[in-house]
Each structure stands twice: as structure tokens, then as C-alpha cells.
PDB file of C-alpha atoms in Angstrom:
ATOM      1  CA  MET V 274      -0.280   0.082   0.392  1.00  0.00           C
ATOM      2  CA  SER V 275       1.361   3.116  -1.534  1.00  0.00           C
ATOM      3  CA  GLN V 276       0.783   6.578   0.752  1.00  0.00           C
ATOM      4  CA  THR V 277       2.527   8.649  -1.142  1.00  0.00           C
ATOM      5  CA  ALA V 278       0.602  11.726  -2.934  1.00  0.00           C
ATOM      6  CA  PRO V 279      -2.148  11.690  -5.836  1.00  0.00           C
ATOM      7  CA  SER V 280       0.020  13.135  -8.900  1.00  0.00           C
ATOM      8  CA  GLN V 281      -1.087  15.879 -10.641  1.00  0.00           C
ATOM      9  CA  SER V 282      -3.560  16.250 -13.674  1.00  0.00           C
ATOM     10  CA  ALA V 283      -5.730  18.451 -15.661  1.00  0.00           C
ATOM     11  CA  PRO V 284      -8.681  17.444 -16.333  1.00  0.00           C
ATOM     12  CA  SER V 285     -10.035  15.744 -19.409  1.00  0.00           C
ATOM     13  CA  GLN V 286     -10.698  17.891 -22.054  1.00  0.00           C
ATOM     14  CA  SER V 287     -12.012  16.261 -25.117  1.00  0.00           C
ATOM     15  CA  ALA V 288     -14.399  13.289 -23.132  1.00  0.00           C
ATOM     16  CA  GLU V 289     -17.210  12.634 -24.676  1.00  0.00           C
ATOM     17  CA  THR V 290     -21.090  12.934 -23.247  1.00  0.00           C
ATOM     18  CA  VAL V 291     -21.946   9.623 -22.426  1.00  0.00           C
ATOM     19  CA  PRO V 292     -24.956   8.262 -25.361  1.00  0.00           C
ATOM     20  CA  PRO V 293     -28.142   7.212 -24.397  1.00  0.00           C
ATOM     21  CA  SER V 294     -27.791   4.093 -24.955  1.00  0.00           C
ATOM     22  CA  ALA V 295     -24.972   3.691 -23.074  1.00  0.00           C
ATOM     23  CA  THR V 296     -26.695   2.254 -20.083  1.00  0.00           C
ATOM     24  CA  ALA V 297     -29.648   0.154 -22.035  1.00  0.00           C
ATOM     25  CA  SER V 298     -29.202  -3.468 -20.416  1.00  0.00           C
ATOM     26  CA  VAL V 299     -28.590  -3.940 -16.556  1.00  0.00           C
ATOM     27  CA  ASP V 300     -28.065  -7.783 -17.166  1.00  0.00           C
ATOM     28  CA  PRO V 301     -24.321  -8.135 -17.490  1.00  0.00           C
ATOM     29  CA  ALA V 302     -22.479 -10.274 -14.471  1.00  0.00           C
ATOM     30  CA  SER V 303     -22.237  -7.699 -12.120  1.00  0.00           C
ATOM     31  CA  VAL V 304     -26.037  -6.775 -11.290  1.00  0.00           C
ATOM     32  CA  ASP V 305     -27.372  -9.091  -8.879  1.00  0.00           C
ATOM     33  CA  PRO V 306     -31.442  -9.038  -8.657  1.00  0.00           C
ATOM     34  CA  ASP V 307     -31.796  -9.904  -5.593  1.00  0.00           C
ATOM     35  CA  GLU V 308     -29.679  -6.794  -4.118  1.00  0.00           C
ATOM     36  CA  ILE V 309     -30.977  -4.816  -6.660  1.00  0.00           C
ATOM     37  CA  ALA V 310     -34.640  -5.733  -5.482  1.00  0.00           C
ATOM     38  CA  LYS V 311     -33.490  -4.831  -2.061  1.00  0.00           C
ATOM     39  CA  PHE V 312     -32.298  -1.796  -2.249  1.00  0.00           C
ATOM     40  CA  THR V 313     -35.388  -1.026  -4.771  1.00  0.00           C
ATOM     41  CA  ALA V 314     -37.968  -1.639  -1.814  1.00  0.00           C
ATOM     42  CA  MET V 315     -36.067   0.641   0.427  1.00  0.00           C
ATOM     43  CA  ALA V 316     -36.228   3.357  -2.732  1.00  0.00           C
ATOM     44  CA  GLU V 317     -38.745   6.261  -0.930  1.00  0.00           C
ATOM     45  CA  ALA V 318     -35.787   6.175   2.775  1.00  0.00           C
ATOM     46  CA  TRP V 319     -33.189   7.504   0.830  1.00  0.00           C
ATOM     47  CA  TRP V 320     -33.371  11.383   1.370  1.00  0.00           C
ATOM     48  CA  ASP V 321     -34.941  11.054   4.931  1.00  0.00           C
ATOM     49  CA  PRO V 322     -32.173  11.595   7.442  1.00  0.00           C
ATOM     50  CA  ASN V 323     -33.961   9.459  10.268  1.00  0.00           C
ATOM     51  CA  GLY V 324     -34.933   6.612   8.156  1.00  0.00           C
ATOM     52  CA  LYS V 325     -33.228   3.540   6.988  1.00  0.00           C
ATOM     53  CA  PHE V 326     -31.013   4.786   5.475  1.00  0.00           C
ATOM     54  CA  ARG V 327     -29.985   7.011   8.083  1.00  0.00           C
ATOM     55  CA  PRO V 328     -26.371   5.357   8.738  1.00  0.00           C
ATOM     56  CA  LEU V 329     -25.183   6.275   5.089  1.00  0.00           C
ATOM     57  CA  HIS V 330     -26.970  10.080   5.946  1.00  0.00           C
ATOM     58  CA  ARG V 331     -24.126  10.454   9.022  1.00  0.00           C
ATOM     59  CA  PHE V 332     -21.289   8.724   7.445  1.00  0.00           C
ATOM     60  CA  ASN V 333     -21.908  11.219   4.016  1.00  0.00           C
ATOM     61  CA  PRO V 334     -20.201  14.319   5.340  1.00  0.00           C
ATOM     62  CA  VAL V 335     -16.374  12.370   5.641  1.00  0.00           C
ATOM     63  CA  ARG V 336     -16.595  10.394   2.271  1.00  0.00           C
ATOM     64  CA  LEU V 337     -17.531  13.453   1.074  1.00  0.00           C
ATOM     65  CA  ALA V 338     -14.540  15.778   2.428  1.00  0.00           C
ATOM     66  CA  TYR V 339     -12.252  12.824   1.300  1.00  0.00           C
ATOM     67  CA  ILE V 340     -13.398  12.808  -1.830  1.00  0.00           C
ATOM     68  CA  ARG V 341     -13.371  16.540  -2.813  1.00  0.00           C
ATOM     69  CA  ASP V 342      -9.876  16.529  -1.320  1.00  0.00           C
ATOM     70  CA  LYS V 343      -8.488  14.374  -3.159  1.00  0.00           C
ATOM     71  CA  LEU V 344     -10.208  15.213  -6.122  1.00  0.00           C
ATOM     72  CA  CYS V 345      -8.274  18.662  -4.936  1.00  0.00           C
ATOM     73  CA  SER V 346      -5.331  17.560  -4.815  1.00  0.00           C
ATOM     74  CA  HIS V 347      -4.757  14.858  -7.828  1.00  0.00           C
ATOM     75  CA  PHE V 348      -6.286  17.932 -10.278  1.00  0.00           C
ATOM     76  CA  ASP V 349      -4.700  21.073  -8.360  1.00  0.00           C
ATOM     77  CA  ARG V 350      -8.056  22.489  -7.760  1.00  0.00           C
ATOM     78  CA  ASP V 351      -8.374  24.732  -4.192  1.00  0.00           C
ATOM     79  CA  PRO V 352     -10.741  22.645  -1.742  1.00  0.00           C
ATOM     80  CA  ALA V 353     -11.835  25.930  -0.069  1.00  0.00           C
ATOM     81  CA  ALA V 354     -13.060  27.320  -3.945  1.00  0.00           C
ATOM     82  CA  GLU V 355     -16.699  27.562  -3.917  1.00  0.00           C
ATOM     83  CA  GLN V 356     -17.344  25.027  -7.002  1.00  0.00           C
ATOM     84  CA  PRO V 357     -13.717  23.504  -7.052  1.00  0.00           C
ATOM     85  CA  LEU V 358     -14.288  20.697  -9.603  1.00  0.00           C
ATOM     86  CA  THR V 359     -15.581  22.749 -12.099  1.00  0.00           C
ATOM     87  CA  GLY V 360     -15.030  20.684 -15.524  1.00  0.00           C
ATOM     88  CA  LEU V 361     -14.616  17.358 -13.971  1.00  0.00           C
ATOM     89  CA  ARG V 362     -16.601  14.608 -14.895  1.00  0.00           C
ATOM     90  CA  ILE V 363     -17.346  12.576 -11.976  1.00  0.00           C
ATOM     91  CA  LEU V 364     -19.719   8.956 -12.308  1.00  0.00           C
ATOM     92  CA  ASP V 365     -21.295   8.051  -9.128  1.00  0.00           C
ATOM     93  CA  VAL V 366     -21.942   4.500  -9.971  1.00  0.00           C
ATOM     94  CA  GLY V 367     -24.688   2.599  -7.367  1.00  0.00           C
ATOM     95  CA  CYS V 368     -25.722   5.906  -7.235  1.00  0.00           C
ATOM     96  CA  GLY V 369     -28.984   5.164  -4.835  1.00  0.00           C
ATOM     97  CA  GLY V 370     -31.443   8.461  -4.481  1.00  0.00           C
ATOM     98  CA  GLY V 371     -27.972  10.798  -5.388  1.00  0.00           C
ATOM     99  CA  LEU V 372     -26.904  11.274  -1.780  1.00  0.00           C
ATOM    100  CA  LEU V 373     -23.722  12.209  -3.378  1.00  0.00           C
ATOM    101  CA  SER V 374     -24.197  12.751  -6.678  1.00  0.00           C
ATOM    102  CA  GLU V 375     -26.446  16.494  -5.458  1.00  0.00           C
ATOM    103  CA  PRO V 376     -22.532  17.533  -3.252  1.00  0.00           C
ATOM    104  CA  MET V 377     -20.918  16.605  -6.128  1.00  0.00           C
ATOM    105  CA  ALA V 378     -22.479  18.697  -8.554  1.00  0.00           C
ATOM    106  CA  ARG V 379     -23.001  21.832  -5.906  1.00  0.00           C
ATOM    107  CA  LEU V 380     -19.368  21.944  -5.774  1.00  0.00           C
ATOM    108  CA  GLY V 381     -18.859  22.016  -9.703  1.00  0.00           C
ATOM    109  CA  ALA V 382     -18.397  18.885 -11.325  1.00  0.00           C
ATOM    110  CA  THR V 383     -20.099  17.097 -14.497  1.00  0.00           C
ATOM    111  CA  VAL V 384     -22.163  14.425 -12.810  1.00  0.00           C
ATOM    112  CA  THR V 385     -23.310  11.299 -14.313  1.00  0.00           C
ATOM    113  CA  GLY V 386     -24.858   8.838 -11.482  1.00  0.00           C
ATOM    114  CA  LEU V 387     -25.412   5.385 -12.560  1.00  0.00           C
ATOM    115  CA  ASP V 388     -27.665   3.269 -10.938  1.00  0.00           C
ATOM    116  CA  ALA V 389     -28.653  -0.729 -11.398  1.00  0.00           C
ATOM    117  CA  ALA V 390     -32.149  -0.090 -10.053  1.00  0.00           C
ATOM    118  CA  GLU V 391     -34.739   2.207 -11.984  1.00  0.00           C
ATOM    119  CA  LYS V 392     -36.947   3.346  -9.165  1.00  0.00           C
ATOM    120  CA  ASN V 393     -33.824   4.602  -7.128  1.00  0.00           C
ATOM    121  CA  ILE V 394     -32.798   6.554 -10.789  1.00  0.00           C
ATOM    122  CA  ARG V 395     -36.482   8.203 -10.693  1.00  0.00           C
ATOM    123  CA  ILE V 396     -36.762   9.394  -7.052  1.00  0.00           C
ATOM    124  CA  ALA V 397     -32.509  10.392  -7.845  1.00  0.00           C
ATOM    125  CA  SER V 398     -33.948  12.925 -10.674  1.00  0.00           C
ATOM    126  CA  LEU V 399     -36.937  14.098  -9.329  1.00  0.00           C
ATOM    127  CA  HIS V 400     -34.822  15.123  -5.605  1.00  0.00           C
ATOM    128  CA  ALA V 401     -32.410  16.749  -8.362  1.00  0.00           C
ATOM    129  CA  ALA V 402     -34.989  18.792  -9.855  1.00  0.00           C
ATOM    130  CA  GLU V 403     -36.772  20.142  -7.183  1.00  0.00           C
ATOM    131  CA  SER V 404     -32.837  20.877  -6.220  1.00  0.00           C
ATOM    132  CA  LYS V 405     -32.206  22.575  -9.270  1.00  0.00           C
ATOM    133  CA  LEU V 406     -29.625  20.314  -9.630  1.00  0.00           C
ATOM    134  CA  ASP V 407     -28.114  19.896 -13.706  1.00  0.00           C
ATOM    135  CA  ILE V 408     -27.562  15.348 -13.364  1.00  0.00           C
ATOM    136  CA  ASP V 409     -27.568  13.349 -15.520  1.00  0.00           C
ATOM    137  CA  TYR V 410     -28.826  10.016 -14.218  1.00  0.00           C
ATOM    138  CA  ARG V 411     -28.521   7.011 -16.156  1.00  0.00           C
ATOM    139  CA  HIS V 412     -30.482   3.333 -15.288  1.00  0.00           C
ATOM    140  CA  GLY V 413     -28.538   1.192 -15.951  1.00  0.00           C
ATOM    141  CA  SER V 414     -24.728  -0.682 -15.365  1.00  0.00           C
ATOM    142  CA  VAL V 415     -21.070   0.502 -15.687  1.00  0.00           C
ATOM    143  CA  GLU V 416     -20.040  -2.547 -18.393  1.00  0.00           C
ATOM    144  CA  ASP V 417     -22.811  -0.535 -20.327  1.00  0.00           C
ATOM    145  CA  LEU V 418     -20.524   2.402 -20.188  1.00  0.00           C
ATOM    146  CA  ALA V 419     -17.629   0.676 -20.510  1.00  0.00           C
ATOM    147  CA  ALA V 420     -18.625  -1.510 -23.614  1.00  0.00           C
ATOM    148  CA  ALA V 421     -19.602   2.497 -25.058  1.00  0.00           C
ATOM    149  CA  GLY V 422     -16.484   4.000 -24.622  1.00  0.00           C
ATOM    150  CA  ALA V 423     -17.487   6.326 -21.988  1.00  0.00           C
ATOM    151  CA  GLN V 424     -14.551   8.280 -19.022  1.00  0.00           C
ATOM    152  CA  PHE V 425     -14.522  10.385 -16.987  1.00  0.00           C
ATOM    153  CA  ASP V 426     -11.832  12.197 -14.480  1.00  0.00           C
ATOM    154  CA  ALA V 427     -13.218  10.476 -11.140  1.00  0.00           C
ATOM    155  CA  VAL V 428     -14.971   7.411 -10.157  1.00  0.00           C
ATOM    156  CA  LEU V 429     -16.900   7.101  -7.126  1.00  0.00           C
ATOM    157  CA  ASN V 430     -17.859   3.267  -6.145  1.00  0.00           C
ATOM    158  CA  MET V 431     -18.893   3.553  -2.340  1.00  0.00           C
ATOM    159  CA  GLU V 432     -20.684   1.212  -1.194  1.00  0.00           C
ATOM    160  CA  VAL V 433     -21.363  -0.472  -3.709  1.00  0.00           C
ATOM    161  CA  VAL V 434     -18.841  -3.292  -4.254  1.00  0.00           C
ATOM    162  CA  GLU V 435     -20.435  -5.238  -1.712  1.00  0.00           C
ATOM    163  CA  HIS V 436     -23.409  -5.813  -3.442  1.00  0.00           C
ATOM    164  CA  VAL V 437     -22.069  -7.471  -6.852  1.00  0.00           C
ATOM    165  CA  ALA V 438     -22.308 -10.615  -8.406  1.00  0.00           C
ATOM    166  CA  ASP V 439     -19.269 -10.655  -9.790  1.00  0.00           C
ATOM    167  CA  VAL V 440     -16.423  -8.621  -8.052  1.00  0.00           C
ATOM    168  CA  GLY V 441     -13.750  -8.497 -11.132  1.00  0.00           C
ATOM    169  CA  SER V 442     -15.996  -7.928 -13.749  1.00  0.00           C
ATOM    170  CA  PHE V 443     -17.464  -4.565 -11.857  1.00  0.00           C
ATOM    171  CA  LEU V 444     -14.307  -3.465 -10.954  1.00  0.00           C
ATOM    172  CA  GLY V 445     -12.817  -4.014 -14.467  1.00  0.00           C
ATOM    173  CA  ALA V 446     -15.417  -1.859 -16.139  1.00  0.00           C
ATOM    174  CA  SER V 447     -15.318   0.805 -13.881  1.00  0.00           C
ATOM    175  CA  ALA V 448     -11.522   0.770 -14.365  1.00  0.00           C
ATOM    176  CA  ALA V 449     -12.056   1.024 -18.101  1.00  0.00           C
ATOM    177  CA  VAL V 450     -14.431   4.690 -17.929  1.00  0.00           C
ATOM    178  CA  VAL V 451     -11.737   6.329 -16.121  1.00  0.00           C
ATOM    179  CA  ARG V 452      -9.515   8.392 -17.908  1.00  0.00           C
ATOM    180  CA  PRO V 453      -5.714   7.415 -18.206  1.00  0.00           C
ATOM    181  CA  GLY V 454      -4.466   9.991 -15.367  1.00  0.00           C
ATOM    182  CA  GLY V 455      -7.268  10.166 -13.354  1.00  0.00           C
ATOM    183  CA  ILE V 456      -8.530   7.986 -10.295  1.00  0.00           C
ATOM    184  CA  MET V 457     -11.529   5.682  -8.600  1.00  0.00           C
ATOM    185  CA  VAL V 458     -12.174   6.028  -5.137  1.00  0.00           C
ATOM    186  CA  VAL V 459     -13.937   3.043  -3.710  1.00  0.00           C
ATOM    187  CA  ALA V 460     -15.210   2.709  -0.246  1.00  0.00           C
ATOM    188  CA  THR V 461     -16.848  -0.643   1.386  1.00  0.00           C
ATOM    189  CA  LEU V 462     -16.230  -2.887   4.364  1.00  0.00           C
ATOM    190  CA  ASN V 463     -13.513  -5.478   5.466  1.00  0.00           C
ATOM    191  CA  ARG V 464     -13.738  -9.296   6.303  1.00  0.00           C
ATOM    192  CA  THR V 465     -13.314  -9.319   9.917  1.00  0.00           C
ATOM    193  CA  PRO V 466     -14.537 -10.335  13.019  1.00  0.00           C
ATOM    194  CA  LYS V 467     -15.144  -7.148  13.968  1.00  0.00           C
ATOM    195  CA  SER V 468     -16.776  -6.315  10.218  1.00  0.00           C
ATOM    196  CA  PHE V 469     -19.052  -9.523  11.863  1.00  0.00           C
ATOM    197  CA  LEU V 470     -19.894  -7.752  14.690  1.00  0.00           C
ATOM    198  CA  LEU V 471     -20.567  -4.401  14.394  1.00  0.00           C
ATOM    199  CA  ALA V 472     -21.629  -4.226  10.690  1.00  0.00           C
ATOM    200  CA  ILE V 473     -24.063  -7.487  10.532  1.00  0.00           C
ATOM    201  CA  VAL V 474     -25.002  -7.851  14.372  1.00  0.00           C
ATOM    202  CA  GLY V 475     -24.118  -4.313  15.781  1.00  0.00           C
ATOM    203  CA  ALA V 476     -25.921  -2.482  13.330  1.00  0.00           C
ATOM    204  CA  GLU V 477     -29.257  -4.889  11.590  1.00  0.00           C
ATOM    205  CA  TYR V 478     -30.193  -6.674  14.691  1.00  0.00           C
ATOM    206  CA  VAL V 479     -28.944  -5.085  17.745  1.00  0.00           C
ATOM    207  CA  LEU V 480     -29.209  -1.527  17.029  1.00  0.00           C
ATOM    208  CA  ARG V 481     -31.302  -1.886  13.821  1.00  0.00           C
ATOM    209  CA  TRP V 482     -29.340   1.092  12.516  1.00  0.00           C
ATOM    210  CA  LEU V 483     -29.943  -1.141   8.683  1.00  0.00           C
ATOM    211  CA  PRO V 484     -32.893  -3.417   7.926  1.00  0.00           C
ATOM    212  CA  ARG V 485     -31.741  -7.241   8.512  1.00  0.00           C
ATOM    213  CA  GLY V 486     -30.216  -8.450   5.177  1.00  0.00           C
ATOM    214  CA  THR V 487     -28.738  -5.535   4.013  1.00  0.00           C
ATOM    215  CA  HIS V 488     -25.346  -6.562   4.126  1.00  0.00           C
ATOM    216  CA  ASP V 489     -23.578 -10.180   2.988  1.00  0.00           C
ATOM    217  CA  TRP V 490     -21.055 -10.792   5.698  1.00  0.00           C
ATOM    218  CA  ARG V 491     -19.243 -13.508   3.398  1.00  0.00           C
ATOM    219  CA  ARG V 492     -19.177 -10.729   0.263  1.00  0.00           C
ATOM    220  CA  PHE V 493     -17.076  -7.596   2.071  1.00  0.00           C
ATOM    221  CA  LEU V 494     -13.729  -7.750   0.493  1.00  0.00           C
ATOM    222  CA  ARG V 495     -10.529  -7.784   2.659  1.00  0.00           C
ATOM    223  CA  PRO V 496      -8.651  -4.990   1.748  1.00  0.00           C
ATOM    224  CA  SER V 497      -6.095  -6.812  -0.139  1.00  0.00           C
ATOM    225  CA  GLU V 498      -8.296  -8.834  -2.372  1.00  0.00           C
ATOM    226  CA  LEU V 499      -9.988  -5.647  -3.296  1.00  0.00           C
ATOM    227  CA  ALA V 500      -6.120  -3.847  -3.912  1.00  0.00           C
ATOM    228  CA  ALA V 501      -5.690  -7.047  -6.294  1.00  0.00           C
ATOM    229  CA  ASP V 502      -8.946  -6.862  -8.343  1.00  0.00           C
ATOM    230  CA  LEU V 503      -8.034  -3.215  -8.857  1.00  0.00           C
ATOM    231  CA  ARG V 504      -4.432  -3.140  -9.419  1.00  0.00           C
ATOM    232  CA  GLY V 505      -5.708  -6.741 -12.281  1.00  0.00           C
ATOM    233  CA  SER V 506      -7.492  -4.030 -13.710  1.00  0.00           C
ATOM    234  CA  GLY V 507      -4.992  -1.388 -14.159  1.00  0.00           C
ATOM    235  CA  LEU V 508      -5.109   1.094 -11.044  1.00  0.00           C
ATOM    236  CA  GLU V 509      -2.377   1.819  -9.502  1.00  0.00           C
ATOM    237  CA  ILE V 510      -3.398   2.187  -5.159  1.00  0.00           C
ATOM    238  CA  ALA V 511      -2.396   5.494  -3.792  1.00  0.00           C
ATOM    239  CA  GLU V 512      -3.449   5.251  -0.408  1.00  0.00           C
ATOM    240  CA  MET V 513      -6.113   3.631   2.351  1.00  0.00           C
ATOM    241  CA  THR V 514      -7.298   4.628   5.250  1.00  0.00           C
ATOM    242  CA  GLY V 515      -9.693   3.400   7.551  1.00  0.00           C
ATOM    243  CA  VAL V 516     -13.673   4.768   8.709  1.00  0.00           C
ATOM    244  CA  ALA V 517     -14.476   4.810  12.333  1.00  0.00           C
ATOM    245  CA  PHE V 518     -17.791   5.301  14.408  1.00  0.00           C
ATOM    246  CA  ASN V 519     -17.437   7.057  17.619  1.00  0.00           C
ATOM    247  CA  PRO V 520     -21.321   6.045  19.216  1.00  0.00           C
ATOM    248  CA  LEU V 521     -20.325   9.030  21.778  1.00  0.00           C
ATOM    249  CA  THR V 522     -20.788  11.784  19.523  1.00  0.00           C
ATOM    250  CA  ASP V 523     -22.926   9.535  16.494  1.00  0.00           C
ATOM    251  CA  SER V 524     -20.170  10.803  13.836  1.00  0.00           C
ATOM    252  CA  TRP V 525     -17.376   8.835  11.392  1.00  0.00           C
ATOM    253  CA  ARG V 526     -13.754  10.403  10.718  1.00  0.00           C
ATOM    254  CA  LEU V 527     -11.248   9.357   9.056  1.00  0.00           C
ATOM    255  CA  ALA V 528      -9.065   6.439  11.194  1.00  0.00           C
ATOM    256  CA  PRO V 529      -6.193   6.105   8.357  1.00  0.00           C
ATOM    257  CA  ARG V 530      -4.855   2.784  10.632  1.00  0.00           C
ATOM    258  CA  ASP V 531      -7.790   1.425  11.398  1.00  0.00           C
ATOM    259  CA  LEU V 532      -9.161  -0.540   8.400  1.00  0.00           C
ATOM    260  CA  ASP V 533     -11.424  -3.428  10.116  1.00  0.00           C
ATOM    261  CA  VAL V 534     -14.325  -2.300   9.851  1.00  0.00           C
ATOM    262  CA  ASN V 535     -15.690   0.941   6.765  1.00  0.00           C
ATOM    263  CA  TYR V 536     -12.457   1.737   5.225  1.00  0.00           C
ATOM    264  CA  MET V 537     -11.825   3.564   2.114  1.00  0.00           C
ATOM    265  CA  VAL V 538      -8.921   3.193  -0.939  1.00  0.00           C
ATOM    266  CA  LEU V 539      -7.643   5.580  -3.364  1.00  0.00           C
ATOM    267  CA  ALA V 540      -6.048   4.310  -6.226  1.00  0.00           C
ATOM    268  CA  GLU V 541      -5.162   6.177 -10.165  1.00  0.00           C
ATOM    269  CA  LYS V 542      -4.560   4.744 -13.568  1.00  0.00           C
ATOM    270  CA  PRO V 543      -1.546   5.882 -15.180  1.00  0.00           C
ATOM    271  CA  ALA V 544      -1.635   8.833 -18.210  1.00  0.00           C
TER     272      ALA V 544
END
């Protein structure tokens, strides 16, 4: 695991707009119908901060700040600027109701939100329209985007990889749509006894933060496994950091040395 700083690269100026046909299919190897059905059933709750997605609402500030800072560092932007991501094309894979797509758009990015659950896309589109945000939401799969030759400055895979049927296909397609010199950010859960205790038993059965069955511990990825898949897809690992929850303050924080449960990976595609 490298701890070197991301390279300074200019945003893509020639990437084509994603063609409408690029997301017409949702049948590739990575799409799991059972997982899609699970999140479709909860779709109405995306924007309820005290509902079924409350943990994600609480988690959002720390992951948003991490993504913003890494994008600004990599593309030589000022994170204190009002819209530091202007000119960057970002793909939010598994965008759900748009909890990450919307703040990325407010920071100036040109955002494409992608989800295999059609109901999620309808809700995300409606909320963006109500918020007067221009976000290109697509119902489909990342494999379709890769097949169409789409390219983005950054691809966000946040809390998605543990829900896909074929991790290799999913990450390979995700890496394919990162343009040379671009980056990918992945957030997921480690497969450890601690994550089973906290993310499954604690979050779903004891505290009931999430509906039972939201996660399958067997699908969690160890950092070494995720890193190997990303490297096999042509990306270089720039950084890994853990994210820890403080129950006393009901908040999340970066915990660089604690990858036992939640963690994020920053990966780069060589220019």
C-alpha cells in the first residue's frame, strides 16, 4: 500500500458525453437481481435522514470531504473554492437516491449518476430537479458504459462493491471508464470478525440501523483482495484509509490505521 501523494493531472477536456444508449442494459455479470430488489424496496427512504438510510446520511460528510480533498489534490484545485470541481466529469456508480451525486454537482462537477435499480434513478432525478441541480442520472450498469467507451476524470464506487455479483467484472468495467490520469475512489467493508460484530450483528440486529439482510458478510472484501482486483484492472493504489464511528458523538471520522470495518481506497490510472 503506497502512501505517496496523488499525481497532479489536468481534467479531461475531450471526453465525450455519455451516449443515451450506453446504459440500456442491466444484465451483465456484476448485477445481482436480489440486491437490486432489496434496495428498490427501500428507495422511498433515500432522502429521509432518520429513515433506513440514516447511517449513510451520517457517513456522508466524512466521505464527501475525503473525495473532495483527494480530487482537489490530484487535479490541483483549491478545496476552499466555492466550486473547486468545475470542469471535472465524475461518475457516481450505484448512486442510489443521489446522496453523493448532489453535493458533487454543487461543488461544480459534471456528474453522471448510475444505478441498476430504476426506482432509485426516478427518485434521484426528482430530488435533483427539486434542488435545481443538473445531474445526468442513468439506469443501467457500468459494463454498458465501458462498452460504449465512456470516460470520466473520476469514478466513485462508494458502498457498492459488496453488493455486486461479480467483483472482477464490476471493477474491471469501472476501471475502464476512468480516463488515463484519472482516479477511482472505493468505499466498502472489510471481512473481519470485528466487521461481522459491528456491521452485521450490531447495525442490523441490535441497533437496527439497517434492515436485516442489508449486508452479506461473506461479500465483504479484505483490503488486500480489493487492491489486487484494482491492480489487475490497470489501476495503482495511492492510499487506503479506515473510517471509524464514534457512538458518543454519533459521527464518523477518518482513521488511517484502522481498516478493520469501513475503509476507503484511492486508486489512480497511469496517464
